[in-house]
XYZ file of C-alpha atoms in Angstrom:
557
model
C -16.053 -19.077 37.563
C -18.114 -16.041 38.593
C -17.816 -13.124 37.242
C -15.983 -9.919 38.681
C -17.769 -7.368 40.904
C -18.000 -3.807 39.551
C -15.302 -0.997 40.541
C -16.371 2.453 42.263
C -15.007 3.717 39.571
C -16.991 1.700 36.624
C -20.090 2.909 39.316
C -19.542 6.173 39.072
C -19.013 6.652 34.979
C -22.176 4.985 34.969
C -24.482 7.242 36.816
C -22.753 10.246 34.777
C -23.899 8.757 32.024
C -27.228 8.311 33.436
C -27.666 12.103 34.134
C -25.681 13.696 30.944
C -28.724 11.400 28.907
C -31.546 13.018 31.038
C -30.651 16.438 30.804
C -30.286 16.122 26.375
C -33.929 14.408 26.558
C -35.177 17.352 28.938
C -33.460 19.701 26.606
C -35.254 18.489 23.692
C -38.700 18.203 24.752
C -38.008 21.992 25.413
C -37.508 22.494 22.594
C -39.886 20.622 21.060
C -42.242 22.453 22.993
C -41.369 26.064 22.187
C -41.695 25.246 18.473
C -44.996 24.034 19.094
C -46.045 27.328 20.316
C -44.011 29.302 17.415
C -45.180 27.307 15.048
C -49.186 27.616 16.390
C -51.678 25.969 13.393
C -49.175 24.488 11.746
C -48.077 21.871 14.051
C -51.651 21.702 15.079
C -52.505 20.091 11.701
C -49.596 18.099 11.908
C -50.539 16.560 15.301
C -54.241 16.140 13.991
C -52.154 13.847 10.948
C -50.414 12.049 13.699
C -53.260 11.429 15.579
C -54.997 9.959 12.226
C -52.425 7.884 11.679
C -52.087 6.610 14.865
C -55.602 5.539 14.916
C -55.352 3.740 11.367
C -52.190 2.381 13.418
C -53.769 1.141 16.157
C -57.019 -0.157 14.438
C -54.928 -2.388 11.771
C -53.004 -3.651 15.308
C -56.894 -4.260 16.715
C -58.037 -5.908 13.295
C -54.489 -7.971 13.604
C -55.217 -8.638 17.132
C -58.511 -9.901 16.536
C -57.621 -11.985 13.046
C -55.030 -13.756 15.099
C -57.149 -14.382 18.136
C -59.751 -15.895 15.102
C -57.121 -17.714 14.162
C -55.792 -18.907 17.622
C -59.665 -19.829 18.473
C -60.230 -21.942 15.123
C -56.998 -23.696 15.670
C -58.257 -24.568 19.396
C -61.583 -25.699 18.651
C -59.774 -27.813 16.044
C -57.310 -28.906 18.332
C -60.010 -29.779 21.138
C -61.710 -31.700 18.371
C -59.105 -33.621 17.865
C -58.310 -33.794 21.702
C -62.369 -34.892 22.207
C -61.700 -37.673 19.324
C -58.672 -39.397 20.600
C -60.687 -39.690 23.742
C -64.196 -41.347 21.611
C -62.188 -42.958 19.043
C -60.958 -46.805 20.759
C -57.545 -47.199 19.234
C -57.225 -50.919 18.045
C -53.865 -52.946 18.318
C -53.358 -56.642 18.259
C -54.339 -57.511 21.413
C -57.888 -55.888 21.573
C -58.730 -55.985 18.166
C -61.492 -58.715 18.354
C -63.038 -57.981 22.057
C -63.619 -54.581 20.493
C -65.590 -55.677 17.305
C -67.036 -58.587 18.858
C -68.314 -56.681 22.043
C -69.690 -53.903 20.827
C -73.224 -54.055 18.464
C -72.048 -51.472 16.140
C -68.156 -50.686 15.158
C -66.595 -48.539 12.506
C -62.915 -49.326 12.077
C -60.941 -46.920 10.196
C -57.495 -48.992 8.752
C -54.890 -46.427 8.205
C -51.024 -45.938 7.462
C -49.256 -42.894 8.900
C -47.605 -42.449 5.841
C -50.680 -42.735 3.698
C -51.649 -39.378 2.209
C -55.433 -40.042 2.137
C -55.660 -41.403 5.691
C -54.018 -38.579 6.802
C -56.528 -36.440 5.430
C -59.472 -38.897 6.433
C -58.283 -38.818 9.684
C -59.779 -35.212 11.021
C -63.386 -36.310 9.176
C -63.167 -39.831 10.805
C -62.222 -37.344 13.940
C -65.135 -35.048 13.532
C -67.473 -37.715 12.653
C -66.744 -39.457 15.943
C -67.856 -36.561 17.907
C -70.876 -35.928 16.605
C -72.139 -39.410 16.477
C -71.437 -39.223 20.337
C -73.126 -35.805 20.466
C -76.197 -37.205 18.800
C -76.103 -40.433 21.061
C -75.689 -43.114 18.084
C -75.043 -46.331 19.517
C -71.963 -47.209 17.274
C -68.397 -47.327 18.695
C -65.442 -45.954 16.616
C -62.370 -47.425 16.599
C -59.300 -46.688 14.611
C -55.918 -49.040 13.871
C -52.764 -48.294 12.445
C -52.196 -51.003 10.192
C -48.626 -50.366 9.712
C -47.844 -51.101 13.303
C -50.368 -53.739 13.770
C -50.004 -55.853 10.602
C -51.532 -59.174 12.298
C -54.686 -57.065 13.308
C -54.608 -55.672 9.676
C -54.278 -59.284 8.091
C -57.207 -60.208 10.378
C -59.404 -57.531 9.714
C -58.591 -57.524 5.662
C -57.482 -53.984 5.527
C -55.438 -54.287 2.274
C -55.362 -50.900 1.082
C -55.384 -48.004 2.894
C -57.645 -45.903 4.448
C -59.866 -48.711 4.874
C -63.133 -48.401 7.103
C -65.186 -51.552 7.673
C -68.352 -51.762 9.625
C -68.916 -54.353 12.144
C -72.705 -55.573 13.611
C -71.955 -58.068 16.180
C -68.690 -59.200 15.050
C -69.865 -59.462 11.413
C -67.944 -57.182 9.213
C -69.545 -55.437 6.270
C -68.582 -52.960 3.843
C -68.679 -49.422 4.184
C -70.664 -47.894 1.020
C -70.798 -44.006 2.662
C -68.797 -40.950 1.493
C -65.568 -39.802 3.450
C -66.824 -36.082 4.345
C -67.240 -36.030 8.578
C -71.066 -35.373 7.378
C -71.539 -38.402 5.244
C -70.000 -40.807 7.591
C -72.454 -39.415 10.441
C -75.949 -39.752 7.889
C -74.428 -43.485 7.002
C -73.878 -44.277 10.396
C -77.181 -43.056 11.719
C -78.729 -44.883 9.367
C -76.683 -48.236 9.634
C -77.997 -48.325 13.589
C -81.410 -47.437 13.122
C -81.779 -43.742 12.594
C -82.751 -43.203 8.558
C -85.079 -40.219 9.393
C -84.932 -37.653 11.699
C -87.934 -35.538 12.692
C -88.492 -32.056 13.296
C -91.043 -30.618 15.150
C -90.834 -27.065 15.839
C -89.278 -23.750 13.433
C -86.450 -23.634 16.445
C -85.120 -27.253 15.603
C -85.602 -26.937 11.301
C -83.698 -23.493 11.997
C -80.923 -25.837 14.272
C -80.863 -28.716 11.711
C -80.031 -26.028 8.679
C -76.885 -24.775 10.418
C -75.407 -28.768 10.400
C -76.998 -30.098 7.195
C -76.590 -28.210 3.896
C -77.800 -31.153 1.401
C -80.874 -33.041 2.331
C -84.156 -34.643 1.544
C -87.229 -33.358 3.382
C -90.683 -35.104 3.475
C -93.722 -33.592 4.750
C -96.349 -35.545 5.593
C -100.013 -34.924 7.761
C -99.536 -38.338 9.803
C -96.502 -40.290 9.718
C -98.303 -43.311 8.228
C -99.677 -44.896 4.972
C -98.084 -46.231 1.617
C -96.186 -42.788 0.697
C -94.736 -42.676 4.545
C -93.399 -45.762 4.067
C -91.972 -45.669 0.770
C -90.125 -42.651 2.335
C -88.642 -44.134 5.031
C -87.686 -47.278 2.882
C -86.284 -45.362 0.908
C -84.429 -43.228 3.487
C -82.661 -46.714 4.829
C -81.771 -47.897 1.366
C -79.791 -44.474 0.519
C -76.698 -44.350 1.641
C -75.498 -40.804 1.569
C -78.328 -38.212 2.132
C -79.759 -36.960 5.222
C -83.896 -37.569 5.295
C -85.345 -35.112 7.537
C -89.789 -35.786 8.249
C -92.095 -32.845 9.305
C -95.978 -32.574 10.119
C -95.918 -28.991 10.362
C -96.092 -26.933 6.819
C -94.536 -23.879 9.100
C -91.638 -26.193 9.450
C -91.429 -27.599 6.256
C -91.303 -23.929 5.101
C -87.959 -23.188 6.560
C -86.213 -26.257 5.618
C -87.897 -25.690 1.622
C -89.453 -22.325 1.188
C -90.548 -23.105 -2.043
C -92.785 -25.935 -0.655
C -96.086 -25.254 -2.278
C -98.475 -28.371 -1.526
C -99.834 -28.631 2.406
C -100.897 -32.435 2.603
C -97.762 -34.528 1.291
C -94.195 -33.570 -0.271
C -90.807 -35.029 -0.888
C -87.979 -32.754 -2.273
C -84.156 -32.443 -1.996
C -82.158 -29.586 -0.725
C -78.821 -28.616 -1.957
C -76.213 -25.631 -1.299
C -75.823 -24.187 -4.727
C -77.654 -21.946 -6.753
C -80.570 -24.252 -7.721
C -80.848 -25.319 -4.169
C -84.347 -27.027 -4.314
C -85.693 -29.562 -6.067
C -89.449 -31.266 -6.157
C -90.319 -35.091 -6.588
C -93.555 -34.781 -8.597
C -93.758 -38.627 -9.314
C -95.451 -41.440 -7.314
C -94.166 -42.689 -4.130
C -92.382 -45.952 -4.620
C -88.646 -46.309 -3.661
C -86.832 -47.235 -6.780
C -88.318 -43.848 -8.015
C -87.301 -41.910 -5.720
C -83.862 -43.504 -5.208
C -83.646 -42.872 -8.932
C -84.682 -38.882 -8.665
C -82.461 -38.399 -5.878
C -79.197 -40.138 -8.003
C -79.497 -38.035 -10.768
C -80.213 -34.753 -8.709
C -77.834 -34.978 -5.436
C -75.050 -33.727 -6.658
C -74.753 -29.538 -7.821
C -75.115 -28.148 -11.177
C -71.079 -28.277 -11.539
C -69.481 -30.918 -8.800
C -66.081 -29.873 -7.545
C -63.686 -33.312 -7.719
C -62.150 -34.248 -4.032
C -60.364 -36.942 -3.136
C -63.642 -37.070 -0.452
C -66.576 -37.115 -3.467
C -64.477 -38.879 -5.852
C -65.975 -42.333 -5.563
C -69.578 -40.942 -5.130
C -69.021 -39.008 -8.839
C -67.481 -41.271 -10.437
C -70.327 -44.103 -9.403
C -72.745 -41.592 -11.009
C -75.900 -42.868 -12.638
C -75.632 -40.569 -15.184
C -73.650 -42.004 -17.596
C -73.096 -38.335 -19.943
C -70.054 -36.658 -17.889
C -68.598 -33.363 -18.767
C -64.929 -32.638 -17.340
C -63.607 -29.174 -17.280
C -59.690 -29.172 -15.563
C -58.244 -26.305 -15.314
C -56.259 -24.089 -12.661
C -58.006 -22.957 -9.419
C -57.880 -19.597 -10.067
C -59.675 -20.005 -13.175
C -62.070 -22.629 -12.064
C -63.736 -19.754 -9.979
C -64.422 -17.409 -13.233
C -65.273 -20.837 -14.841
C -67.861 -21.440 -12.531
C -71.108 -19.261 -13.086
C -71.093 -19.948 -17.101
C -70.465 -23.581 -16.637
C -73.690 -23.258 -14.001
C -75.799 -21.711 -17.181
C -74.902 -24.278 -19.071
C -75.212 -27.698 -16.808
C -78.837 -26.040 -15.892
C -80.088 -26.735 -19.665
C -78.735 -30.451 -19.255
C -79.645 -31.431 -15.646
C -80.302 -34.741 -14.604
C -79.068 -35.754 -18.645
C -75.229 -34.576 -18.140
C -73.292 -34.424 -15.114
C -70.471 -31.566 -14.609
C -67.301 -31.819 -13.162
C -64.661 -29.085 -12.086
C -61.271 -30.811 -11.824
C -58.313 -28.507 -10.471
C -55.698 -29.298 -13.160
C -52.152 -28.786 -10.530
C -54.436 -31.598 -8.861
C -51.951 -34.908 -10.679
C -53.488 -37.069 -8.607
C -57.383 -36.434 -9.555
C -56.714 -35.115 -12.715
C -53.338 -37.008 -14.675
C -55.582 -40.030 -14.525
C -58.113 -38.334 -16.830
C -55.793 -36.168 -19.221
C -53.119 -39.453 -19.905
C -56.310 -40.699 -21.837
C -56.325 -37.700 -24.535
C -52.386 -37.450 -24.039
C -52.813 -34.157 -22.591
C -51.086 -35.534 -18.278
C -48.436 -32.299 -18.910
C -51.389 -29.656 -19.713
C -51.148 -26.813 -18.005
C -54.159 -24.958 -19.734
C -57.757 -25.163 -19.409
C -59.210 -28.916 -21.149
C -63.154 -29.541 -21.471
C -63.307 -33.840 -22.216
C -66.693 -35.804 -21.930
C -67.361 -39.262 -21.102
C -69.644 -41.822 -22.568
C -69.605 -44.214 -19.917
C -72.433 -46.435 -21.185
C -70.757 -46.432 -24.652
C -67.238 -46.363 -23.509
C -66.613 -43.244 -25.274
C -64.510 -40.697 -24.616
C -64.372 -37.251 -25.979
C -62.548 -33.622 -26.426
C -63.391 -29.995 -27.666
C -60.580 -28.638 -29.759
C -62.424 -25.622 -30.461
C -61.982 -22.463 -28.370
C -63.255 -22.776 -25.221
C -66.194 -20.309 -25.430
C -69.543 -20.881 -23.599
C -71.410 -21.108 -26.924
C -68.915 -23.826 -28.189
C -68.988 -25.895 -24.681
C -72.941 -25.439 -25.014
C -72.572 -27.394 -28.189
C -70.319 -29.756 -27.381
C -72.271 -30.657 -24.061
C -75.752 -30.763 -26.745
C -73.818 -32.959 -29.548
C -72.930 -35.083 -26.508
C -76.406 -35.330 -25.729
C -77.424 -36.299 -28.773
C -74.768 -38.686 -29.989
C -73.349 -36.585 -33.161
C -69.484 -36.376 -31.540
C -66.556 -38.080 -32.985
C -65.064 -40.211 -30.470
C -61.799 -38.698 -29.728
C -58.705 -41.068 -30.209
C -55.352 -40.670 -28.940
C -52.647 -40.780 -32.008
C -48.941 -39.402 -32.375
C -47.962 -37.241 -35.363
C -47.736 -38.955 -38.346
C -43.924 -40.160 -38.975
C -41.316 -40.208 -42.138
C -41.161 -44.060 -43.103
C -39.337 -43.608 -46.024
C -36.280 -45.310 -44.852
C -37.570 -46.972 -42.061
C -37.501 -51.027 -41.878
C -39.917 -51.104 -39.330
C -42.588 -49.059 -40.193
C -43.876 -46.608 -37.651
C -48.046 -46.495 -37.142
C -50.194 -44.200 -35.464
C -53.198 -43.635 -34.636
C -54.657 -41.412 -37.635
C -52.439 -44.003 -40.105
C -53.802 -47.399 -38.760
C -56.538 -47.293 -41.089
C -54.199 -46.743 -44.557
C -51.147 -48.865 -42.851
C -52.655 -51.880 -41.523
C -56.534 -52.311 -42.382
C -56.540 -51.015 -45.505
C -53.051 -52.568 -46.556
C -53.456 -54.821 -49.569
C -50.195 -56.147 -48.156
C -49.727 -58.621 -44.979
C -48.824 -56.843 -41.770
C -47.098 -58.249 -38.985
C -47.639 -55.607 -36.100
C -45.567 -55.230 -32.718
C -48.129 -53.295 -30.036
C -45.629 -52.050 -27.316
C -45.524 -49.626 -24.756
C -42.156 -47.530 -23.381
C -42.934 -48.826 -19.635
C -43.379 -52.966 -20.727
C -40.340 -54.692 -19.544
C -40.354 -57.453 -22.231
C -41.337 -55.193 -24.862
C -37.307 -53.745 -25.938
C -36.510 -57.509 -26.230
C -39.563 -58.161 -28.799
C -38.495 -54.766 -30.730
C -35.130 -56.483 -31.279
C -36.557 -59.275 -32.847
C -38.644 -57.280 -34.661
C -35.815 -55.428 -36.201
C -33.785 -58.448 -37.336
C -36.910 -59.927 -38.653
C -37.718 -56.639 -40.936
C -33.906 -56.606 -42.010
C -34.525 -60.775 -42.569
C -37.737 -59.843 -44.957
C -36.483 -56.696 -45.959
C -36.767 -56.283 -50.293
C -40.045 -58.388 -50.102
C -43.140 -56.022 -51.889
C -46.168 -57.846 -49.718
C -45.167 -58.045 -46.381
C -45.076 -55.272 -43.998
C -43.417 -55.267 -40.482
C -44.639 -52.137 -38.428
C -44.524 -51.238 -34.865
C -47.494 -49.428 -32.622
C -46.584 -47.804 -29.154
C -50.157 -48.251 -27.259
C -50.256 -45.728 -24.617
C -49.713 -42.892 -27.515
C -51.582 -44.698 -29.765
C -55.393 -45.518 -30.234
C -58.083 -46.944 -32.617
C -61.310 -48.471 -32.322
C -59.843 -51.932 -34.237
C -56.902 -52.287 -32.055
C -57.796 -53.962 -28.561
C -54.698 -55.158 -26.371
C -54.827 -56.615 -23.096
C -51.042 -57.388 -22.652
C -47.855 -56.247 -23.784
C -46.128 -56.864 -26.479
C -48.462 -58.441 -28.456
C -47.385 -59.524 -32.154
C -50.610 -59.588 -34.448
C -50.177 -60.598 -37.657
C -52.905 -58.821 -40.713
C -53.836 -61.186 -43.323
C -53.609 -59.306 -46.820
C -57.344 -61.056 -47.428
C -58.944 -60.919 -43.741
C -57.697 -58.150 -42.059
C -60.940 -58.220 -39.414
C -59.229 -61.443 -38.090
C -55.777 -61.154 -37.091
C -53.556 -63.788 -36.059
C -51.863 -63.613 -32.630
C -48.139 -64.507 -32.679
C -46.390 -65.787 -29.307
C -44.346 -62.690 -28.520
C -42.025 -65.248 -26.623
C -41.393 -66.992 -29.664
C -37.538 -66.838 -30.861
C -36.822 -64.892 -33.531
C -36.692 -68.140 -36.313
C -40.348 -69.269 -35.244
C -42.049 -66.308 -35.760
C -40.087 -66.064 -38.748
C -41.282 -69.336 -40.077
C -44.561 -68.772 -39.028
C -44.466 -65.579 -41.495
C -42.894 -68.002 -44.572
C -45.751 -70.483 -43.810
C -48.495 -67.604 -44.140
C -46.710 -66.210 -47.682
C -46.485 -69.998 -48.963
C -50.202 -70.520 -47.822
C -51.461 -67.592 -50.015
C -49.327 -67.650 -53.618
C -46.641 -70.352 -54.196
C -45.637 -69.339 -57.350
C -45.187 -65.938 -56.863
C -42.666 -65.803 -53.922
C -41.112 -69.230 -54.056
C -37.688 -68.076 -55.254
C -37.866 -64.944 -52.616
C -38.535 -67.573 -49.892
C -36.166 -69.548 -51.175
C -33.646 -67.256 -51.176
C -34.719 -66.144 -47.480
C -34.352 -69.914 -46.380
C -30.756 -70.071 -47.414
C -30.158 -67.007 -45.322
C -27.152 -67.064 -42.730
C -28.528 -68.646 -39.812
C -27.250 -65.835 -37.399
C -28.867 -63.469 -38.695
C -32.029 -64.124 -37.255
């Protein structure tokens, strides 16, 4: 149905309407403008206001205008990045999965799931990565599969977890030992098909190569040959993760490390932080080098990424330093954390862990007990010793400076995990933590039997059952103790469990050497096994207790 044509008469009240509005708006800019001239200076400063605040008006509009053209522009050139990549990037299935990595010299396969977090942030690097490997003419092909979709490709390939990237010379697949930044997966590729060093010539190029690389290694040399030269670029191929960048010309070498000093040879690394260079002053022979460049690639205080993650925690230097706290306060953190790390470089590496981060940082805190913190928490790591420790002072730069120097120099107390000590006064089972291990179990002139649990073991409420009715079983007898231990509350430097439950029982006269008990033992074989340990040590003593015990109902156990 269409709707109904308009009357003469509708016409009509319309066009009076029309008119009776223009002559009120002609009336009023009348009078507008007769006040104007009664009202002289005065409305004069109130136009030169309006004219002010039109112009902050209209430049907050321009700075809007321009912030959202920024905005519109950075979202493009990501967008035709992404556009480019799908385009480079060979996507794998399971038909062409093996023509692909057996035709080509060089592939990088990226496995992914499209419900994988981490792939999904890999993705755009993997992305970037492809683009500028194609921009700098590296003969390797990238290729990407979706694993989830493609599950007989997957199986093939042995993607197992996910993101997975696997490198692939003429059908032969090797691991992938790069980082997971767009910039690290273009030095490892370079390297991987025959690029480890590239040379700069002129100030044009060093002043190019600065805008793309932030961290690298420079080495300036006369003539690109002899012992040192070599060493250099052996040691370029055998690194995995830096950029080497070669130079004949000291004017050159001068951008890329102002602080260069010597004009016949040098080797130094480049970072972007406040100490940003640092010189090798030893001999020229790889393993050096490779060893100088471990313990001084990474910044004074290393923000933790799911991206660097690997690469810190694979850190030579075995002295770690954690700080985790909120991002906010990470940033005022940051410059007194710097003074400090600078009087332990290359002996203590420092980490900056963003504590909302559960994922990079409940790992760490479940080990102190501390996975619901909220507030800042400075830990250190042994990891030579195995060691792991915590400042419970207040967390002022002079105490972390000692803590950080005690760490150094092996005077901290390992820090152990333990509950608060509990009320056993009526308990049958007794209750053991960490701080009362010691006075409970090793230092007990009694015999122990001990149930290690943990609140997430399956098996472990059936074994506390049987603990129970064994403790009520034994109950009224003066040299045997039955106590219980939850593990993942609870450390101490005596107690090491693989498996849970474990039952251990403590000899009153060798408590280094604790016997293990079959936690899937019934309830009347472990308690026989106990009788046979009392008997073994006093008969007299406790032969009418055991007795007694032996006569026991049999359902009670």
């Amino acid at each position: 149905m269409f709707p109904a044509k308009p009357t003469s008469r509708f016409i009509l009240f319309t066009l009076s309407l029309l008119l009776l509005i223009s002559f009120f708006t002609t009336t009023t800019i009348a009078i507008a403008s007769d006040l104007d001239t009664e009202n002289g200076n005065d409305n004069d400063d109130v136009d030169n206001e309006l004219d002010e605040l039109l112009a902050i008006d209209q430049e907050e509009q321009e700075h809007e205008q321009d912030s959202q053209v920024d905005d519109a522009d950075s979202k493009f050139s990501e967008a035709q990045v992404l556009s480019r990549a799908q385009r480079i990037v060979v996507e794998l299935n399971t038909e062409n999965w093996k023509k692909v990595t057996e035709g080509n010299e060089f592939v990088l396969v990226l496995g992914y799931a499209p419900w994988c977090p981490r792939s999904a942030e890999l993705m755009p690097q993997f992305a970037e990565a492809a683009t500028l490997l194609k921009e700098l003419k590296c003969p390797i092909l990238m290729a990407k599969l979706d694993a989830d979709r493609y599950p007989k490709a997957a199986a093939a390939l042995e993607i197992k977890g996910f993101p997975t990237l696997l490198f692939f010379v003429n059908g032969t697949a090797q691991a992938y030992t790069g980082g997971f930044s767009a910039q690290d997966i273009v030095v490892w590729a370079r390297k991987k098909t025959g690029a480890p060093v590239m040379r700069t010539n002129t100030v044009n190029e060093a002043e190019e190569f600065l805008k793309k690389y932030q961290t690298f290694v420079l080495g300036m040399f006369k003539k690109f040959e002899g012992s040192d030269y070599e060493e250099f670029v052996k040691t370029a191929a055998a690194d995995n993760e830096i950029q080497f960048v070669e130079t004949s010309n000291f004017e050159v070498a001068k951008v890329l490390y102002p602080d260069i000093k010597s004009t016949d040879h040098f080797l130094g690394i480049v970072k972007s932080e406040p100490d940003r260079y640092t010189g090798y002053e030893e001999t020229f022979i790889m393993d050096k080098i490779l060893q100088f460049l471990n313990y001084n690639k990474f910044p004074l205080v290393t923000k933790l990424t799911d991206i660097n993650s690997a690469s810190v925690h694979s850190s030579p230097i075995k002295l770690q330093v954690y700080v985790f706290a909120k991002a906010d306060d990470l940033k005022s953190l940051l410059e007194p954390l710097e003074d400090i790390a600078r009087n332990f470089k290359g002996k203590i590496m420092f980490t900056a862990v963003d504590i909302a981060d559960e994922d990079l940082a409940k790992p760490f805190l479940t080990l102190f007990g501390l996975e619901e913190s909220k507030n800042t928490v400075v830990t250190a790591f042994d990891n030579k010793a195995i060691s792991k420790f915590l400042l419970e002072s207040d967390l002022t730069p002079s105490n972390i400076e000692e803590f950080c120097s005690r760490l150094l120099h092996g005077t901290l107390t390992p820090y152990l995990k333990s509950q608060p000590i509990p009320d056993n006064t009526n308990a049958n089972v007794q209750i053991v933590v960490g701080k009362t291990f010691d006075d409970l179990v090793l230092n007990s002139h009694k015999d122990v039997l001990l149930e290690v649990y943990t609140p997430w073991c399956v098996r472990c409420e059936t074994t506390s059952k049987q603990i129970e009715k064994l403790a009520k079983h034994f109950k009224g007898l003066d040299n045997l103790v039955i106590a219980k231990i939850d593990a993942s509350a609870n450390e101490h430097p005596k107690l090491q469990v693989e498996e849970y439950p474990t039952l251990l029982f403590y000899p009153a006269g060798d408590k280094a050497n604790p016997i293990k008990v079959s936690a899937r033992s019934s309830s009347k074989n472990i308690a026989a096994f106990i009788k046979e340990q009392l008997k073994e040590k006093d008969q007299s003593p406790k032969d009418e207790q055991l007795k007694e015990k032996d006569q026991a109902p049999k359902d009670e156990l």
